[in-house]
CSV table of C-alpha atoms in Angstrom, one decimal:
chain,number,residue,atom,x,y,z
A,274,MET,CA,44.7,55.5,-76.4
A,275,PRO,CA,46.1,58.2,-78.8
A,276,THR,CA,49.7,59.1,-78.0
A,277,HIS,CA,48.9,62.9,-77.8
A,278,ALA,CA,46.2,62.2,-75.1
A,279,ARG,CA,48.5,60.3,-72.7
A,280,PRO,CA,50.1,63.4,-71.0
A,281,TYR,CA,46.6,64.7,-70.2
A,282,VAL,CA,45.6,61.4,-68.8
A,283,TRP,CA,48.7,61.2,-66.6
A,284,ALA,CA,48.1,64.8,-65.5
A,285,ALA,CA,44.5,64.1,-64.6
A,286,GLY,CA,45.6,61.0,-62.6
A,287,ALA,CA,48.2,63.0,-60.7
A,288,VAL,CA,45.7,65.7,-59.8
A,289,LEU,CA,43.2,63.0,-58.6
A,290,LEU,CA,45.8,61.3,-56.4
A,291,LEU,CA,46.8,64.6,-54.9
A,292,ALA,CA,43.2,65.5,-54.1
A,293,LEU,CA,42.1,62.2,-52.6
A,294,PRO,CA,43.1,63.0,-49.0
A,295,PHE,CA,40.6,65.9,-49.0
A,296,TYR,CA,37.7,63.6,-49.8
A,297,LEU,CA,38.4,60.0,-48.6
A,298,ASP,CA,38.0,58.7,-45.1
A,299,ARG,CA,40.8,57.1,-43.1
A,300,PHE,CA,39.9,53.5,-44.2
A,301,TRP,CA,40.5,54.3,-47.9
A,302,LEU,CA,43.6,56.3,-47.2
A,303,GLN,CA,45.1,53.5,-45.2
A,304,ALA,CA,44.2,51.0,-47.9
A,305,GLY,CA,45.9,53.1,-50.4
A,306,LEU,CA,49.0,53.4,-48.2
A,307,PHE,CA,49.1,49.6,-47.8
A,308,ALA,CA,49.0,49.4,-51.6
A,309,MET,CA,51.8,51.9,-52.0
A,310,ALA,CA,54.0,50.0,-49.6
A,311,ALA,CA,53.2,46.8,-51.3
A,312,ALA,CA,54.0,48.3,-54.7
A,313,ILE,CA,57.4,49.4,-53.5
A,314,GLY,CA,58.2,45.9,-52.2
A,315,ALA,CA,56.8,44.3,-55.4
A,316,ILE,CA,58.9,46.5,-57.6
A,317,GLY,CA,61.9,45.2,-55.7
A,318,ILE,CA,61.1,41.6,-56.0
A,319,ASN,CA,60.2,42.1,-59.6
A,320,LEU,CA,63.7,43.3,-60.3
A,321,LEU,CA,65.0,40.2,-58.7
A,322,THR,CA,62.5,37.5,-59.9
A,323,GLY,CA,60.8,39.0,-62.9
A,324,SER,CA,63.8,40.7,-64.6
A,325,THR,CA,66.8,38.5,-63.4
A,326,GLY,CA,65.1,35.2,-62.9
A,327,GLN,CA,66.1,34.7,-59.2
A,328,LEU,CA,63.4,33.1,-57.1
A,329,SER,CA,63.2,34.6,-53.6
A,330,MET,CA,61.0,33.3,-50.9
A,331,GLY,CA,62.5,35.5,-48.2
A,332,HIS,CA,61.2,39.0,-49.2
A,333,ALA,CA,59.3,39.3,-46.0
A,334,PHE,CA,62.5,39.0,-44.0
A,335,PHE,CA,63.9,42.2,-45.5
A,336,LEU,CA,60.6,44.0,-44.9
A,337,ALA,CA,60.9,43.0,-41.3
A,338,VAL,CA,64.5,44.3,-41.2
A,339,GLY,CA,63.3,47.7,-42.6
A,340,ALA,CA,60.3,47.9,-40.2
A,341,TYR,CA,62.1,46.9,-37.0
A,342,GLY,CA,65.3,48.7,-38.0
A,343,TYR,CA,63.4,51.9,-38.2
A,344,CYS,CA,61.9,51.3,-34.7
A,345,VAL,CA,65.3,50.6,-33.2
A,346,PHE,CA,67.0,53.6,-34.7
A,347,ALA,CA,64.1,56.1,-34.1
A,348,ALA,CA,62.8,55.0,-30.7
A,349,ASP,CA,64.2,56.7,-27.6
A,350,GLY,CA,64.0,53.6,-25.4
A,351,GLY,CA,61.3,55.1,-23.1
A,352,ASP,CA,59.2,51.9,-23.5
A,353,GLY,CA,62.0,49.7,-22.1
A,354,LEU,CA,63.1,48.5,-25.5
A,355,THR,CA,66.3,49.2,-27.3
A,356,GLY,CA,66.2,52.6,-29.1
A,357,LEU,CA,68.9,54.9,-30.3
A,358,GLY,CA,66.8,58.0,-30.5
A,359,LEU,CA,68.1,59.2,-33.9
A,360,PRO,CA,66.1,61.7,-36.0
A,361,THR,CA,63.3,59.7,-37.6
A,362,TRP,CA,64.3,60.7,-41.2
A,363,LEU,CA,67.8,59.4,-40.5
A,364,ALA,CA,66.4,56.3,-38.9
A,365,ALA,CA,64.4,55.6,-42.1
A,366,VAL,CA,67.4,56.0,-44.3
A,367,LEU,CA,69.5,53.7,-42.0
A,368,ALA,CA,66.8,51.1,-41.9
A,369,VAL,CA,66.8,50.9,-45.7
A,370,LEU,CA,70.6,50.7,-45.7
A,371,VAL,CA,70.6,47.9,-43.1
A,372,ALA,CA,68.1,46.0,-45.2
A,373,GLY,CA,70.5,46.4,-48.1
A,374,LEU,CA,73.4,45.3,-45.9
A,375,ALA,CA,71.4,42.2,-44.9
A,376,GLY,CA,70.9,41.5,-48.6
A,377,GLY,CA,74.6,42.1,-49.2
A,378,LEU,CA,75.5,39.5,-46.6
A,379,PHE,CA,73.3,37.0,-48.4
A,380,SER,CA,74.3,38.1,-51.9
A,381,PRO,CA,77.3,35.7,-52.3
A,382,ILE,CA,74.8,32.8,-52.0
A,383,ALA,CA,72.3,34.6,-54.3
A,384,GLY,CA,75.0,35.1,-56.8
A,385,ARG,CA,75.8,31.4,-57.1
A,386,LEU,CA,72.4,29.7,-56.6
A,387,ARG,CA,69.5,29.7,-59.0
A,388,GLY,CA,66.0,28.3,-59.4
A,389,ALA,CA,64.6,26.2,-56.6
A,390,TYR,CA,67.9,26.1,-54.8
A,391,LEU,CA,67.9,29.8,-54.3
A,392,GLY,CA,64.2,29.7,-53.3
A,393,ILE,CA,65.0,27.2,-50.6
A,394,ALA,CA,68.0,29.1,-49.4
A,395,THR,CA,66.0,32.3,-49.1
A,396,LEU,CA,63.2,30.4,-47.3
A,397,ALA,CA,65.6,29.8,-44.5
A,398,LEU,CA,65.7,33.6,-44.0
A,399,ILE,CA,62.0,33.5,-43.0
A,400,PHE,CA,62.6,30.9,-40.3
A,401,ILE,CA,65.7,32.8,-39.0
A,402,GLY,CA,63.8,36.1,-39.0
A,403,GLN,CA,60.8,34.7,-37.2
A,404,HIS,CA,63.0,33.2,-34.5
A,405,VAL,CA,64.8,36.5,-34.0
A,406,LEU,CA,61.6,38.6,-34.0
A,407,PHE,CA,59.9,36.4,-31.4
A,408,ASN,CA,62.9,35.9,-29.1
A,409,ALA,CA,65.0,39.1,-29.3
A,410,ARG,CA,62.5,40.9,-27.1
A,411,ASP,CA,64.8,43.9,-26.3
A,412,LEU,CA,64.9,44.8,-30.0
A,413,THR,CA,61.5,43.6,-31.3
A,414,GLY,CA,59.2,43.5,-28.3
A,415,GLY,CA,58.6,39.8,-28.8
A,416,PHE,CA,55.1,38.5,-29.6
A,417,ASN,CA,53.5,41.8,-28.8
A,418,GLY,CA,55.7,43.8,-31.1
A,419,ARG,CA,56.6,47.4,-30.5
A,420,ASP,CA,55.2,50.9,-31.2
A,421,VAL,CA,56.5,52.8,-34.2
A,422,PRO,CA,57.7,56.4,-33.7
A,423,PRO,CA,56.1,58.8,-36.1
A,424,LEU,CA,58.2,60.2,-38.9
A,425,SER,CA,59.3,63.8,-38.7
A,426,LEU,CA,60.5,65.7,-41.7
A,427,PHE,CA,61.1,69.4,-42.3
A,428,GLY,CA,59.3,70.2,-39.1
A,429,LEU,CA,56.2,68.2,-40.0
A,430,THR,CA,55.4,65.2,-37.8
A,431,PHE,CA,53.4,62.4,-39.5
A,432,ASP,CA,51.2,61.6,-36.5
A,433,ASP,CA,47.5,61.9,-35.6
A,434,ARG,CA,47.8,65.5,-34.4
A,435,GLU,CA,45.5,67.4,-36.8
A,436,LEU,CA,46.9,69.8,-39.3
A,437,VAL,CA,44.1,71.8,-41.0
A,438,VAL,CA,44.6,72.3,-44.7
A,439,ALA,CA,41.9,74.1,-46.7
A,440,ALA,CA,39.4,73.5,-43.8
A,441,VAL,CA,40.2,69.7,-43.9
A,442,PRO,CA,41.8,68.1,-40.9
A,443,PHE,CA,44.9,66.1,-41.8
A,444,GLY,CA,45.9,63.2,-39.6
A,445,SER,CA,48.7,60.7,-40.0
A,446,ALA,CA,47.0,58.9,-42.9
A,447,GLU,CA,46.6,62.1,-44.9
A,448,LYS,CA,50.1,63.2,-44.2
A,449,LEU,CA,51.6,59.9,-45.0
A,450,TRP,CA,49.6,59.7,-48.3
A,451,TYR,CA,51.8,62.3,-49.9
A,452,ALA,CA,55.0,60.8,-48.5
A,453,GLY,CA,54.0,57.4,-49.9
A,454,LEU,CA,53.2,58.9,-53.3
A,455,VAL,CA,56.7,60.5,-53.5
A,456,LEU,CA,58.4,57.3,-52.4
A,457,LEU,CA,56.5,55.1,-54.9
A,458,LEU,CA,57.1,57.5,-57.7
A,459,GLY,CA,60.8,57.7,-57.0
A,460,CYS,CA,61.1,53.9,-56.7
A,461,ALA,CA,59.2,53.3,-59.9
A,462,LEU,CA,61.2,55.8,-61.9
A,463,PHE,CA,64.5,54.5,-60.6
A,464,ALA,CA,63.5,50.9,-61.4
A,465,ARG,CA,62.3,51.9,-64.8
A,466,GLY,CA,65.6,53.6,-65.5
A,467,VAL,CA,67.5,50.5,-64.4
A,468,LEU,CA,65.4,48.2,-66.6
A,469,ARG,CA,65.7,50.5,-69.7
A,470,GLY,CA,69.4,50.9,-69.4
A,471,ARG,CA,72.4,48.6,-69.8
A,472,PRO,CA,71.9,46.9,-66.4
A,473,GLY,CA,68.3,46.0,-67.4
A,474,ARG,CA,69.5,44.4,-70.6
A,475,ALA,CA,72.2,42.4,-68.7
A,476,MET,CA,69.5,41.3,-66.2
A,477,ASN,CA,67.2,40.1,-68.9
A,478,ALA,CA,70.1,38.3,-70.6
A,479,ILE,CA,70.9,36.5,-67.3
A,480,ARG,CA,67.2,35.5,-66.9
A,481,ASP,CA,66.8,34.3,-70.5
A,482,HIS,CA,70.2,32.5,-70.9
A,483,ARG,CA,72.7,32.6,-68.1
A,484,ILE,CA,75.5,30.8,-70.0
A,485,ALA,CA,75.2,33.0,-73.1
A,486,ALA,CA,75.2,36.1,-70.9
A,487,GLY,CA,78.4,35.0,-69.3
A,488,VAL,CA,80.0,34.2,-72.7
A,489,ILE,CA,79.3,37.8,-74.0
A,490,GLY,CA,80.9,39.3,-71.0
A,491,VAL,CA,78.1,39.9,-68.4
A,492,PRO,CA,79.5,39.2,-64.9
A,493,VAL,CA,76.6,37.0,-63.9
A,494,ALA,CA,77.4,36.4,-60.2
A,495,ARG,CA,78.1,40.1,-59.7
A,496,TYR,CA,74.8,41.2,-61.3
A,497,ARG,CA,72.8,38.7,-59.4
A,498,ALA,CA,74.4,39.8,-56.1
A,499,ALA,CA,73.8,43.5,-56.9
A,500,VAL,CA,70.2,43.0,-57.8
A,501,PHE,CA,69.6,41.0,-54.6
A,502,VAL,CA,70.9,43.9,-52.6
A,503,LEU,CA,68.8,46.4,-54.5
A,504,SER,CA,65.7,44.3,-54.1
A,505,SER,CA,66.4,44.0,-50.3
A,506,MET,CA,66.6,47.8,-50.1
A,507,TYR,CA,63.2,48.2,-51.8
A,508,ALA,CA,61.8,45.7,-49.3
A,509,GLY,CA,63.4,47.6,-46.4
A,510,LEU,CA,61.7,50.8,-47.6
A,511,ALA,CA,58.4,49.1,-48.0
A,512,GLY,CA,58.8,47.8,-44.4
A,513,VAL,CA,59.5,51.3,-43.1
A,514,LEU,CA,56.3,52.6,-44.8
A,515,LEU,CA,54.2,49.7,-43.6
A,516,ALA,CA,55.5,50.3,-40.0
A,517,LEU,CA,54.6,54.0,-40.2
A,518,VAL,CA,51.1,53.1,-41.5
A,519,PHE,CA,50.4,50.3,-39.0
A,520,GLN,CA,52.0,52.4,-36.1
A,521,ARG,CA,52.9,49.0,-34.5
A,522,THR,CA,55.1,46.2,-35.7
A,523,VAL,CA,54.0,42.6,-35.1
A,524,PRO,CA,56.2,39.6,-35.8
A,525,ASP,CA,53.4,37.4,-37.1
A,526,TYR,CA,52.9,39.7,-40.1
A,527,PHE,CA,56.4,39.1,-41.5
A,528,GLY,CA,56.0,35.4,-42.3
A,529,ILE,CA,56.0,33.1,-45.3
A,530,THR,CA,52.5,34.1,-46.2
A,531,LEU,CA,53.7,37.7,-46.9
A,532,SER,CA,56.5,36.4,-49.1
A,533,LEU,CA,54.1,34.3,-51.1
A,534,GLU,CA,51.8,37.3,-51.5
A,535,TYR,CA,54.6,39.3,-53.1
A,536,LEU,CA,55.3,36.5,-55.5
A,537,ALA,CA,51.6,36.5,-56.4
A,538,MET,CA,51.7,40.3,-56.9
A,539,ILE,CA,54.4,40.1,-59.6
A,540,VAL,CA,52.8,37.1,-61.3
A,541,ILE,CA,49.4,38.6,-61.5
A,542,GLY,CA,50.6,42.1,-62.5
A,543,GLY,CA,53.3,41.0,-64.9
A,544,LEU,CA,56.9,39.7,-64.5
A,545,GLY,CA,59.7,42.1,-65.3
A,546,SER,CA,57.4,45.1,-65.5
A,547,VAL,CA,57.3,48.1,-63.1
A,548,SER,CA,53.7,48.9,-63.9
A,549,GLY,CA,52.9,45.2,-63.5
A,550,ALA,CA,54.3,45.2,-60.0
A,551,VAL,CA,52.2,48.2,-59.1
A,552,VAL,CA,49.0,46.7,-60.5
A,553,GLY,CA,49.6,43.3,-58.9
A,554,ALA,CA,50.4,44.9,-55.6
A,555,ALA,CA,47.2,46.9,-55.7
A,556,PHE,CA,45.1,43.8,-56.5
A,557,VAL,CA,46.6,41.6,-53.8
A,558,SER,CA,46.8,44.2,-51.0
A,559,LEU,CA,43.4,45.8,-51.6
A,560,LEU,CA,41.4,42.7,-52.1
A,561,PRO,CA,41.3,41.5,-48.4
A,562,GLN,CA,40.5,45.0,-47.2
A,563,LEU,CA,37.7,45.4,-49.6
A,564,LEU,CA,36.2,42.0,-48.7
A,565,THR,CA,36.5,43.0,-45.0
A,566,ARG,CA,34.8,46.3,-45.7
A,567,TYR,CA,31.9,44.8,-47.6
A,568,SER,CA,31.7,41.4,-46.0
A,569,ASP,CA,28.0,42.0,-44.9
A,570,ALA,CA,26.9,42.5,-48.5
A,571,LEU,CA,28.9,39.6,-50.0
A,572,PRO,CA,27.7,36.0,-50.2
A,573,LEU,CA,29.7,33.3,-48.3
A,574,VAL,CA,32.0,36.0,-46.9
A,575,SER,CA,31.6,37.0,-43.2
A,576,ALA,CA,33.5,38.5,-40.3
A,577,PRO,CA,36.0,36.2,-38.7
A,578,GLY,CA,34.4,33.9,-36.1
A,579,THR,CA,30.9,34.3,-37.3
A,580,GLY,CA,30.7,31.4,-39.8
A,581,GLY,CA,31.3,31.3,-43.5
A,582,ILE,CA,34.6,32.3,-45.1
A,583,ALA,CA,36.7,35.0,-43.4
A,584,PRO,CA,37.7,37.9,-45.7
A,585,GLY,CA,41.4,37.0,-45.5
A,586,GLU,CA,40.7,33.4,-46.5
A,587,ALA,CA,38.4,34.5,-49.3
A,588,SER,CA,41.0,36.9,-50.7
A,589,ARG,CA,43.7,34.2,-50.8
A,590,TYR,CA,41.3,31.9,-52.7
A,591,LEU,CA,40.7,34.7,-55.2
A,592,TYR,CA,44.2,35.8,-55.9
A,593,GLY,CA,45.3,32.1,-55.8
A,594,ALA,CA,42.8,31.6,-58.6
A,595,ALA,CA,44.0,34.7,-60.3
A,596,VAL,CA,47.6,33.4,-60.3
A,597,VAL,CA,46.5,30.1,-62.0
A,598,ALA,CA,44.4,32.1,-64.5
A,599,VAL,CA,47.3,34.4,-65.4
A,600,VAL,CA,49.8,31.5,-65.7
A,601,LEU,CA,47.4,29.6,-68.0
A,602,PHE,CA,45.8,32.4,-70.1
A,603,LEU,CA,47.8,35.6,-69.6
A,604,PRO,CA,51.5,34.7,-69.2
A,605,GLY,CA,52.5,38.4,-69.4
A,606,GLY,CA,50.2,39.4,-66.5
A,607,LEU,CA,47.5,42.0,-66.4
A,608,VAL,CA,49.6,44.8,-67.9
A,609,ARG,CA,50.1,42.7,-71.0
A,610,VAL,CA,46.4,42.8,-71.8
A,611,ALA,CA,46.4,46.5,-72.5
A,612,ALA,CA,49.7,46.2,-74.4
A,613,GLY,CA,48.2,43.4,-76.5
A,614,ARG,CA,45.2,45.6,-77.3
A,615,ARG,CA,47.4,48.4,-78.4
A,616,VAL,CA,49.4,46.1,-80.7
A,617,ARG,CA,46.2,44.6,-82.2
A,618,THR,CA,44.7,48.1,-82.8
A,619,GLY,CA,47.9,49.2,-84.5
A,620,SER,CA,47.9,46.1,-86.7
A,621,ARG,CA,44.3,46.8,-87.8
A,622,SER,CA,45.1,50.4,-88.7
A,623,ASN,CA,47.8,49.2,-91.1
A,624,PRO,CA,46.1,46.2,-92.9
A,625,GLY,CA,48.6,46.3,-95.7
A,626,GLU,CA,51.4,45.2,-93.3
A,627,GLU,CA,49.5,42.1,-92.1
A,628,ARG,CA,50.6,38.7,-93.3
């Protein structure tokens, strides 16, 4: 794509995203919101695993901290569960900070372990989190979960009470769409700034050669701990957005499968790339919903309990195969394909420079 045309393409994309709530039904808006929440969480784990080389299997734990933390802070306790009744915008901020605090408590371990050892240590967070979610009923509601209070911001409540805009009724999905876009854009720009600055160079040095990074003066343990906290806050924010979209938190969702899905997102999209995290998140999060939507028209895929392969199982087969294909044939992920094409095009336009 010519360089001068890129601003126009970005502008057209922005206008399209802003206009979608006026034309799409609730299913597609919710699917897009799930993808936005997944992208925020994927950016966080990509900073940790893709850019710093720290394997984390406990990302779902911090999503749960964000989701349930928001419920505890925002709920008024009218359902018999613990609730502090704080303003919902403040509850969302505090939930993200609590997720970061949880990551900070684990960061001394993250700063000293690496590779499979860190992965096993973070895996323990999943088991601890599942035990707490199922048994701390006053906080979490136990097996049945708990309702999520709708977000209120600047006098606007993001619930299903209709708000008519340009003769189009806006429910919770339409309202949350714009909040999700703002959050995703802010998270992506911040992560991009981190990766392009001095912290990003230090993180990449730690990933590529930890000992050499320490020799040149990079505080390895401190950077690892700080990135773990930042990744936890991204996960907490993703958990808050997911809770607002689901409108109910359920402990089963925040298990080991969710953590594995986030690892699949960054591998498929591209390790160490913000755009790769977004692309991978969209692929992994949208695939099961699309298969469910069109299960009647697809071979071998059928509704759960009716024979054949359930959409959720089929999606795991497909993105599992995608992970293998990317590792074998596209080590840089899907975003590297476009980058490689641009490089080859530039090389052909300057044949005198080829060797």
